[in-house]
mmCIF file with all atom_site columns, C-alpha atoms in Angstrom:
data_model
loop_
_atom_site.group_PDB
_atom_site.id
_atom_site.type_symbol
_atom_site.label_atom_id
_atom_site.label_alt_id
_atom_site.label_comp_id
_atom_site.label_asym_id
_atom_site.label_entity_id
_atom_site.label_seq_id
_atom_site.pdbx_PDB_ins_code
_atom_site.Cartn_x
_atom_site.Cartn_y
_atom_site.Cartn_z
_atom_site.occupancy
_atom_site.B_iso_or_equiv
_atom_site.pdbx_formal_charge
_atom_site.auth_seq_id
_atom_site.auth_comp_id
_atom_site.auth_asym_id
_atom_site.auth_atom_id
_atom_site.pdbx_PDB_model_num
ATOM 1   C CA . UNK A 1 1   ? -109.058 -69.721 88.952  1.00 0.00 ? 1   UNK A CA 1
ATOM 2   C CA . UNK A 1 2   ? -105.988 -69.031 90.726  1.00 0.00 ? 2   UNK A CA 1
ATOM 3   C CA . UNK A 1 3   ? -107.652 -66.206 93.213  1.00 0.00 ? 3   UNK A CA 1
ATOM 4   C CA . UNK A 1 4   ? -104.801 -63.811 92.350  1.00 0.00 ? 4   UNK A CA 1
ATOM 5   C CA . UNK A 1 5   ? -106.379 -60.507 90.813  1.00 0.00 ? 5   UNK A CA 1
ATOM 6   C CA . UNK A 1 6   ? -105.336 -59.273 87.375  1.00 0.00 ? 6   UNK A CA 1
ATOM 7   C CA . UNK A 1 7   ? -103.375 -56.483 89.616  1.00 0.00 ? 7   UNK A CA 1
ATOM 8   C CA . UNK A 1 8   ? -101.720 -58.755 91.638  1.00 0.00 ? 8   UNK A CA 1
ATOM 9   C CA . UNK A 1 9   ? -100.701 -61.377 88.621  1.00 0.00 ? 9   UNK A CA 1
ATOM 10  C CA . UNK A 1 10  ? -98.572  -58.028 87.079  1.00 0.00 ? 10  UNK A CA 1
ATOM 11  C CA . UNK A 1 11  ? -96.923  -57.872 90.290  1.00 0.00 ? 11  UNK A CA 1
ATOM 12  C CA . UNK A 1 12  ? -99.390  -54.373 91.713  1.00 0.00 ? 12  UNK A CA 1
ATOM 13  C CA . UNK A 1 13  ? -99.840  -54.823 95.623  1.00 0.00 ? 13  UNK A CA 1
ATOM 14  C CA . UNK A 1 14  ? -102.890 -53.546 96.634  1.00 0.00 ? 14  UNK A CA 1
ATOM 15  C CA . UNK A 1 15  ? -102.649 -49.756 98.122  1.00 0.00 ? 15  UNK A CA 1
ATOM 16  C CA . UNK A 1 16  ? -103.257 -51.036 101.852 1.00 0.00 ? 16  UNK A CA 1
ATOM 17  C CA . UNK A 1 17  ? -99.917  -52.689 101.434 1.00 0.00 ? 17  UNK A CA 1
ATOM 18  C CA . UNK A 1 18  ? -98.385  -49.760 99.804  1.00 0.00 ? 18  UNK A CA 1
ATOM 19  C CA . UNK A 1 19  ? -99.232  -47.670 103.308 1.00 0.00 ? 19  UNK A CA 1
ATOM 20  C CA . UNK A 1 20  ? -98.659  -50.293 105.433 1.00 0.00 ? 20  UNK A CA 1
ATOM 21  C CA . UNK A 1 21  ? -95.313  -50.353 103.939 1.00 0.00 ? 21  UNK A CA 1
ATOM 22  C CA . UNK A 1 22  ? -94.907  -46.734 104.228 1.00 0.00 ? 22  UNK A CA 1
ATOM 23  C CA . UNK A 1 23  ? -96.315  -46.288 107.705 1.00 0.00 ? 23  UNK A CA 1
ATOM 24  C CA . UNK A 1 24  ? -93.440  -49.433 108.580 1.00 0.00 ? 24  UNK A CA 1
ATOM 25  C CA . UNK A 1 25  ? -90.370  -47.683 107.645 1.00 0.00 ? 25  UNK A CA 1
ATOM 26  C CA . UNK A 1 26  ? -91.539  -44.019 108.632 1.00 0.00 ? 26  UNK A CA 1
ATOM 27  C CA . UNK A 1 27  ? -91.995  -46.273 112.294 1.00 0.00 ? 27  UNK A CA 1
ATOM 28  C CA . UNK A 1 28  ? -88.564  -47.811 111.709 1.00 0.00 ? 28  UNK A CA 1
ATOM 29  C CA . UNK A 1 29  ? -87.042  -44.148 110.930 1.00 0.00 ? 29  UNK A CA 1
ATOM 30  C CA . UNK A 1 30  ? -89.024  -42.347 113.777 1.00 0.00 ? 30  UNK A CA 1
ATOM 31  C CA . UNK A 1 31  ? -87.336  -44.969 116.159 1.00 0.00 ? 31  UNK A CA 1
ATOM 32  C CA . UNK A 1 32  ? -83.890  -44.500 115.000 1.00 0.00 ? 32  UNK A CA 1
ATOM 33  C CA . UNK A 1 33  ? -84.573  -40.223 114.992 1.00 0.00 ? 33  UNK A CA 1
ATOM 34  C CA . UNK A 1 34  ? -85.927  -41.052 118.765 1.00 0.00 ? 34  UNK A CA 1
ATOM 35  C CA . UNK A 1 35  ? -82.790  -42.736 119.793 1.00 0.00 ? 35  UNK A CA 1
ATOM 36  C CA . UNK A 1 36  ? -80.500  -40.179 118.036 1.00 0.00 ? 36  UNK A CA 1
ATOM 37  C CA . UNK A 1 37  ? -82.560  -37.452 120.252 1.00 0.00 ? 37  UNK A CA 1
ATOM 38  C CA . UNK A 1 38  ? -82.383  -39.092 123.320 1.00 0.00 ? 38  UNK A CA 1
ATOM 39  C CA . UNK A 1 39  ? -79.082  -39.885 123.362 1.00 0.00 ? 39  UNK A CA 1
ATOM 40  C CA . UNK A 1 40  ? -77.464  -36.465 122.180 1.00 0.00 ? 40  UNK A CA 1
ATOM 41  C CA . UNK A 1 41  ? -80.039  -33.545 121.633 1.00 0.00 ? 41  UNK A CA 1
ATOM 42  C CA . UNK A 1 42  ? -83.122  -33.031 123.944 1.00 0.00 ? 42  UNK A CA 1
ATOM 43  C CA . UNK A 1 43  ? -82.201  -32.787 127.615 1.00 0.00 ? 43  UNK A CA 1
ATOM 44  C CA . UNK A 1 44  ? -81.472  -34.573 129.819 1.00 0.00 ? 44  UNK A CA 1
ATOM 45  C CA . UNK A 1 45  ? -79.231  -36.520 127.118 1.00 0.00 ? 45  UNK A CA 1
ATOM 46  C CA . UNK A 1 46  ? -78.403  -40.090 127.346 1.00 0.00 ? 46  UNK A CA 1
ATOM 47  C CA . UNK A 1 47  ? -74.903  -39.382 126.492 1.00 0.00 ? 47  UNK A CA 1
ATOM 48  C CA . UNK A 1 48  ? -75.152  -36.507 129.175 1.00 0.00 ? 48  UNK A CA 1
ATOM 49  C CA . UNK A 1 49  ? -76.457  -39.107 131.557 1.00 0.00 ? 49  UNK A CA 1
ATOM 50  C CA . UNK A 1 50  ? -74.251  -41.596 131.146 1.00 0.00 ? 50  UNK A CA 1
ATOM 51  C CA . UNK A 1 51  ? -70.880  -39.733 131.650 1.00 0.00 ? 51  UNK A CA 1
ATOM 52  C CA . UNK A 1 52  ? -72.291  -38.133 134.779 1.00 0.00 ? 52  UNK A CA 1
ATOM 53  C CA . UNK A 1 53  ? -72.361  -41.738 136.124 1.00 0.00 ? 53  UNK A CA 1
ATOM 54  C CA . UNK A 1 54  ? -70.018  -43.595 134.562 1.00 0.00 ? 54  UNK A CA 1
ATOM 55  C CA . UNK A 1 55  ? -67.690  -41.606 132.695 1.00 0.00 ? 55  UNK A CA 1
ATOM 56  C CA . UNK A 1 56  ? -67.291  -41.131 129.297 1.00 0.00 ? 56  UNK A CA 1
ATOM 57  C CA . UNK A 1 57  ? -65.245  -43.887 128.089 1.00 0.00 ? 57  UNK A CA 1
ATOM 58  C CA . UNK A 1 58  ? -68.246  -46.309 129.692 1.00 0.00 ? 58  UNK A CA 1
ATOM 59  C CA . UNK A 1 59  ? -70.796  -43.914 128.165 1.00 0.00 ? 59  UNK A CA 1
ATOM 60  C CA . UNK A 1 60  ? -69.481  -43.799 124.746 1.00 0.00 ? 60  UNK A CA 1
ATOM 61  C CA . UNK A 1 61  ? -69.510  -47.957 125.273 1.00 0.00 ? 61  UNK A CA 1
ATOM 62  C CA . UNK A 1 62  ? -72.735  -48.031 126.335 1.00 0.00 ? 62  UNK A CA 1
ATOM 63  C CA . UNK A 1 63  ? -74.013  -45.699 123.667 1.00 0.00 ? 63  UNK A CA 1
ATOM 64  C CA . UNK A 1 64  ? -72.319  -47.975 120.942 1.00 0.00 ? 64  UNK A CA 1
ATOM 65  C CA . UNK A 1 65  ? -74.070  -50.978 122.190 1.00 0.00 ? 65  UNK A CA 1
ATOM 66  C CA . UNK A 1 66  ? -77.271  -49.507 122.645 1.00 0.00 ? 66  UNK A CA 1
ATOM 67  C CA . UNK A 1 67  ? -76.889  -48.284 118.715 1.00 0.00 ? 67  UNK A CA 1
ATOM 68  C CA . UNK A 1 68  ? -75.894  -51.555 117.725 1.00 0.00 ? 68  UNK A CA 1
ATOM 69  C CA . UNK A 1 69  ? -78.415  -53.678 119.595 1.00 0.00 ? 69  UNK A CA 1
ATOM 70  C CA . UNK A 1 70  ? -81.075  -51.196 118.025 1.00 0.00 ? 70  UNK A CA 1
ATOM 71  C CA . UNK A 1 71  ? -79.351  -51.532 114.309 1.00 0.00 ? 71  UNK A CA 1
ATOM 72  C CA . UNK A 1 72  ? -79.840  -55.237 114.775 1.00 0.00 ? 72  UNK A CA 1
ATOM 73  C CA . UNK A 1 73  ? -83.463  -54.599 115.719 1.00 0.00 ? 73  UNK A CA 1
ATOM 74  C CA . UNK A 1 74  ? -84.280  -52.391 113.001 1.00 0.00 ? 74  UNK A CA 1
ATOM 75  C CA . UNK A 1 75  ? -83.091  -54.373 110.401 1.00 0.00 ? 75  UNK A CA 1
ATOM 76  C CA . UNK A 1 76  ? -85.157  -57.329 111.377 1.00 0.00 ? 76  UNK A CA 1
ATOM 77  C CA . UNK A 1 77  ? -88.238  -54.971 111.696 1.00 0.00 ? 77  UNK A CA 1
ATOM 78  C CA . UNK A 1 78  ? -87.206  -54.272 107.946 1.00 0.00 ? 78  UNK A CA 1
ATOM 79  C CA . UNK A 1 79  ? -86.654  -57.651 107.322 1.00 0.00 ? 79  UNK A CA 1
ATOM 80  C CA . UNK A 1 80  ? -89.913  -58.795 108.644 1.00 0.00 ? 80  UNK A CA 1
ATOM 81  C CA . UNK A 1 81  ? -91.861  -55.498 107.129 1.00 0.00 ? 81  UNK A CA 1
ATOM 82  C CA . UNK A 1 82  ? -90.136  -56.640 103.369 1.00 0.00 ? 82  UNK A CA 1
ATOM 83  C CA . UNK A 1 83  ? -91.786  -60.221 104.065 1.00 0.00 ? 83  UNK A CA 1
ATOM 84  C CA . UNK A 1 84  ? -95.380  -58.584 104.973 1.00 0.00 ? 84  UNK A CA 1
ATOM 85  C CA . UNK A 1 85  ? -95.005  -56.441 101.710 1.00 0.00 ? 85  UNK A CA 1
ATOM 86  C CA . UNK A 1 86  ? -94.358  -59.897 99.715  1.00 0.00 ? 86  UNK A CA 1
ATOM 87  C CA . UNK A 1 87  ? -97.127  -61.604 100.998 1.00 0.00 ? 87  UNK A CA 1
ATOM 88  C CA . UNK A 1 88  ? -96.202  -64.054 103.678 1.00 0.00 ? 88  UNK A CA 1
ATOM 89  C CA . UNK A 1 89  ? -98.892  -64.134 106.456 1.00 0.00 ? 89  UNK A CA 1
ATOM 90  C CA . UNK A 1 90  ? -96.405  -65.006 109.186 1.00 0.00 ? 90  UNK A CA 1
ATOM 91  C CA . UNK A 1 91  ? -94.933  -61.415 109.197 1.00 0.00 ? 91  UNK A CA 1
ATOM 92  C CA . UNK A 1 92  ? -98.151  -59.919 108.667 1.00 0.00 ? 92  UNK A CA 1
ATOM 93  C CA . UNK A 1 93  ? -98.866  -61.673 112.016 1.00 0.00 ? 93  UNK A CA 1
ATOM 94  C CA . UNK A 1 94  ? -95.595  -60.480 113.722 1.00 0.00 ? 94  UNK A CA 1
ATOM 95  C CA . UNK A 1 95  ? -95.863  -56.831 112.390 1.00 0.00 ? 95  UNK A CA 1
ATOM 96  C CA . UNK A 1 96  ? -99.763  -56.912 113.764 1.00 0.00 ? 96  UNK A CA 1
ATOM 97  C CA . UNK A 1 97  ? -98.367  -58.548 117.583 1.00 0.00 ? 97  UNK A CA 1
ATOM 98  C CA . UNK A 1 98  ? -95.523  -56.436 117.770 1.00 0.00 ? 98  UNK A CA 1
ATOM 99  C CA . UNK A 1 99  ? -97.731  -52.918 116.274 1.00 0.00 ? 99  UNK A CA 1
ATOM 100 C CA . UNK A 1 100 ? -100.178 -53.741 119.124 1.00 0.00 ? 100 UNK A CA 1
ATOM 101 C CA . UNK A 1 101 ? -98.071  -55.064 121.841 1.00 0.00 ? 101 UNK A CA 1
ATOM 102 C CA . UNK A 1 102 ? -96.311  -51.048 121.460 1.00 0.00 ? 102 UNK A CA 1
ATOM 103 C CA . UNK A 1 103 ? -99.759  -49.749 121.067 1.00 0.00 ? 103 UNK A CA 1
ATOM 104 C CA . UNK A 1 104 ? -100.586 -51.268 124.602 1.00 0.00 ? 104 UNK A CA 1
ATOM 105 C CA . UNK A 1 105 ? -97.386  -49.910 126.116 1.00 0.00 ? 105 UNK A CA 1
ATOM 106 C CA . UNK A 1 106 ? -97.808  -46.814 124.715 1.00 0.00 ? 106 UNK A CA 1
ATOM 107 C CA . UNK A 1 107 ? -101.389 -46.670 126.370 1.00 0.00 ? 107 UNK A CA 1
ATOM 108 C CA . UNK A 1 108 ? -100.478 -48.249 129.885 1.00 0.00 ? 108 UNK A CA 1
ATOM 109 C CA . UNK A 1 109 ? -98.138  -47.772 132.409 1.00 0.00 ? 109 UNK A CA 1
ATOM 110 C CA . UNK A 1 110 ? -96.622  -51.467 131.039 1.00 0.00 ? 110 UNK A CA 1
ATOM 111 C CA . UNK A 1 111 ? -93.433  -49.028 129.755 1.00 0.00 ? 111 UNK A CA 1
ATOM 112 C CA . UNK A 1 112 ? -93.027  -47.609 133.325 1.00 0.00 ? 112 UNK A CA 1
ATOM 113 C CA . UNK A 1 113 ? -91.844  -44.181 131.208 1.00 0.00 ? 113 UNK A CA 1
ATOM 114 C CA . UNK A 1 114 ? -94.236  -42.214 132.986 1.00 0.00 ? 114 UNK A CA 1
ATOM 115 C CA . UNK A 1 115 ? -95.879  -38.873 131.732 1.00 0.00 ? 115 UNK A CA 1
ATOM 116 C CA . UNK A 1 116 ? -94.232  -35.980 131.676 1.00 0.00 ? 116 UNK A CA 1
ATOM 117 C CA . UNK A 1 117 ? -94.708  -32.776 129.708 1.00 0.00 ? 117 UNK A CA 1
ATOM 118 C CA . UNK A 1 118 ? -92.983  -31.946 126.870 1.00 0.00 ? 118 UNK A CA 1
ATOM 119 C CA . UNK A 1 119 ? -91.684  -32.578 123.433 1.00 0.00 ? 119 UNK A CA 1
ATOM 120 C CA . UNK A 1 120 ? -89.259  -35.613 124.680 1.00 0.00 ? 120 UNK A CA 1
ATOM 121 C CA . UNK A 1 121 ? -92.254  -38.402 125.447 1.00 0.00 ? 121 UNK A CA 1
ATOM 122 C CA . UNK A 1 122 ? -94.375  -37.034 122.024 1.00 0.00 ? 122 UNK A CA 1
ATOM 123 C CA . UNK A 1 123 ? -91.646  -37.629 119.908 1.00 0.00 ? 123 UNK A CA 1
ATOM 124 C CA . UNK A 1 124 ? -90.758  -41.200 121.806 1.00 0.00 ? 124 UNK A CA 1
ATOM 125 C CA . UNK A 1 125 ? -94.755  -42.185 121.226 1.00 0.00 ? 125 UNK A CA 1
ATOM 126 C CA . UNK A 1 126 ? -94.310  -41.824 117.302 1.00 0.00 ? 126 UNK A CA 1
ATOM 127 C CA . UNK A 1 127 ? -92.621  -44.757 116.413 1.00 0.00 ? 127 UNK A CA 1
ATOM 128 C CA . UNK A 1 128 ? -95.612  -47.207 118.511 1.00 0.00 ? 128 UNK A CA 1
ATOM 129 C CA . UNK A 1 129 ? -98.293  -44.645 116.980 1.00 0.00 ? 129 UNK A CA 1
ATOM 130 C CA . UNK A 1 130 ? -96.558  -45.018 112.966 1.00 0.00 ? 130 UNK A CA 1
ATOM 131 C CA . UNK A 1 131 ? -96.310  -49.101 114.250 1.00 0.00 ? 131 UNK A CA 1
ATOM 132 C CA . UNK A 1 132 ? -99.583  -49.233 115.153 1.00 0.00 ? 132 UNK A CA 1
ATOM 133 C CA . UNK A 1 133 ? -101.086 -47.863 112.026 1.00 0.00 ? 133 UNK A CA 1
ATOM 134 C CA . UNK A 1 134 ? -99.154  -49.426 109.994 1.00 0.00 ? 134 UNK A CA 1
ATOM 135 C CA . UNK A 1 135 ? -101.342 -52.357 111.553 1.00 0.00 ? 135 UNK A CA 1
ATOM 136 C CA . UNK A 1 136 ? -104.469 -51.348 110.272 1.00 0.00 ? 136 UNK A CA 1
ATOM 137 C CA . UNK A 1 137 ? -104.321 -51.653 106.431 1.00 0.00 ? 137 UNK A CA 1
ATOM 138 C CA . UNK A 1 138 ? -102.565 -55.254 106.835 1.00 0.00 ? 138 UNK A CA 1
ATOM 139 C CA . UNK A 1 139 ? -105.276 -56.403 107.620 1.00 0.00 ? 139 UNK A CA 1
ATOM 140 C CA . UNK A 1 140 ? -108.045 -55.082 105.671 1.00 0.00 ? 140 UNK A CA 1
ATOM 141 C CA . UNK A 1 141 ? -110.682 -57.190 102.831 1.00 0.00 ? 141 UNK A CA 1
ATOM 142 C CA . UNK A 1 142 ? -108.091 -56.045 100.364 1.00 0.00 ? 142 UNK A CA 1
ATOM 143 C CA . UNK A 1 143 ? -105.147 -56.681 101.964 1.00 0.00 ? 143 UNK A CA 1
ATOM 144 C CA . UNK A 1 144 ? -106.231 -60.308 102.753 1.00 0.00 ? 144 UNK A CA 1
ATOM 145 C CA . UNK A 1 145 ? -106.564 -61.599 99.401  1.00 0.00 ? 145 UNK A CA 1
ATOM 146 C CA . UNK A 1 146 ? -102.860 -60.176 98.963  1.00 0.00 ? 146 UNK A CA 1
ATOM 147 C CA . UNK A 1 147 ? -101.592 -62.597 101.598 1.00 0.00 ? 147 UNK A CA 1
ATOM 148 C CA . UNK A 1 148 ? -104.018 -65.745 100.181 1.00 0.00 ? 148 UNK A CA 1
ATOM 149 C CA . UNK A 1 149 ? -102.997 -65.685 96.788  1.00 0.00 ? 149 UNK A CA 1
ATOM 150 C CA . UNK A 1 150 ? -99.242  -66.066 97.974  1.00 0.00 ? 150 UNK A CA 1
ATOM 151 C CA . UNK A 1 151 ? -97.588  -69.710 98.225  1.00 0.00 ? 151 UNK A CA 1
ATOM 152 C CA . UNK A 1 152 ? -97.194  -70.908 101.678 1.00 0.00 ? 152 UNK A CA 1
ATOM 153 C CA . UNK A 1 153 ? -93.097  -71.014 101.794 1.00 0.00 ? 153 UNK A CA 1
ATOM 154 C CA . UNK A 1 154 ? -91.087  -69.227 104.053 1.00 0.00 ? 154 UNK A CA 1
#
C-alpha cells in the first residue's frame, strides 16, 4: 500500500487544504488591501505622513520601496502557500511559524502598534487573524496524511 487515498491518487486534496489555501491568499490579499489603506485612504495616510516630513519626492520613494519590498514578500508567502497546497511539509511548517509568530504579535504588545480605536488597527489585524487560521486546517488528521503520502523532494 502506498498510503495515498483513492482521493488523493486522482489528484483531490483533502478540503482542510482547500481552506487552508483559501484562508492563505484571502491573508495575502487582506495585507496588500491594508497597505493600500494605510498608505493613501484612512487617516492619518502614510503618503500624507511622509510628505509632511520629507517631502513628496522622498515620500513617493519611500512609498515605492515599501510596495516593492512587500510585493517581494507576498509573492514568497504565495510561493511558500503553493508548496503547502502540494504537499511539502517544510512549508506547511513555515506557513504554521510564520501564522503563529503574527498571531502572537497580534495578541502582545511584541508589534509596539498600540491600541487605538477605530477601523484603522481592525482592518490591520485581518491579515494575522486570515494567517492564523489558515494554520489550523494544515494541520489537522486529514491534512496530515496529505503531507505523508508526498515524496520528500524539495
Amino acid at each position: 500500500m502506498s498510503g495515498t487515498t483513492g482521493r488523493e491518487a486522482e489528484g483531490v486534496r483533502p478540503k482542510g487544504i482547500e481552506a487552508a489555501w483559501r484562508l492563505t491568499l484571502a491573508a495575502v490579499a487582506a495585507t496588500a488591501v491594508d497597505w493600500v489603506l494605510g498608505a493613501f485612504v484612512i487617516e492619518p495616510t502614510g503618503l500624507g505622513e511622509l510628505t509632511a516630513h520629507s517631502g513628496a519626492d522622498a515620500a513617493a520613494r519611500q512609498l515605492a520601496l515599501s510596495g516593492g519590498v512587500l510585493l517581494v514578500v507576498l509573492a514568497g508567502w504565495l510561493a511558500v502557500a503553493v508548496r503547502m497546497r502540494a504537499g511539502r511539509g517544510w512549508a506547511r511548517t513555515v506557513l504554521g511559524v510564520a501564522g503563529g509568530g503574527g498571531l502572537l504579535f497580534l495578541a502582545t504588545d511584541l508589534g509596539m502598534s498600540g491600541t487605538q480605536p477605530g477601523i484603522g488597527p481592525a482592518l490591520a489585524a485581518l491579515p494575522e487573524l486570515l494567517a492564523a487560521a489558515a494554520v489550523v486546517p494544515m494541520f489537522l488528521p486529514e491534512a496530515r496524511a496529505h503531507f505523508r503520502a508526498r515524496p520528500h523532494t524539495v
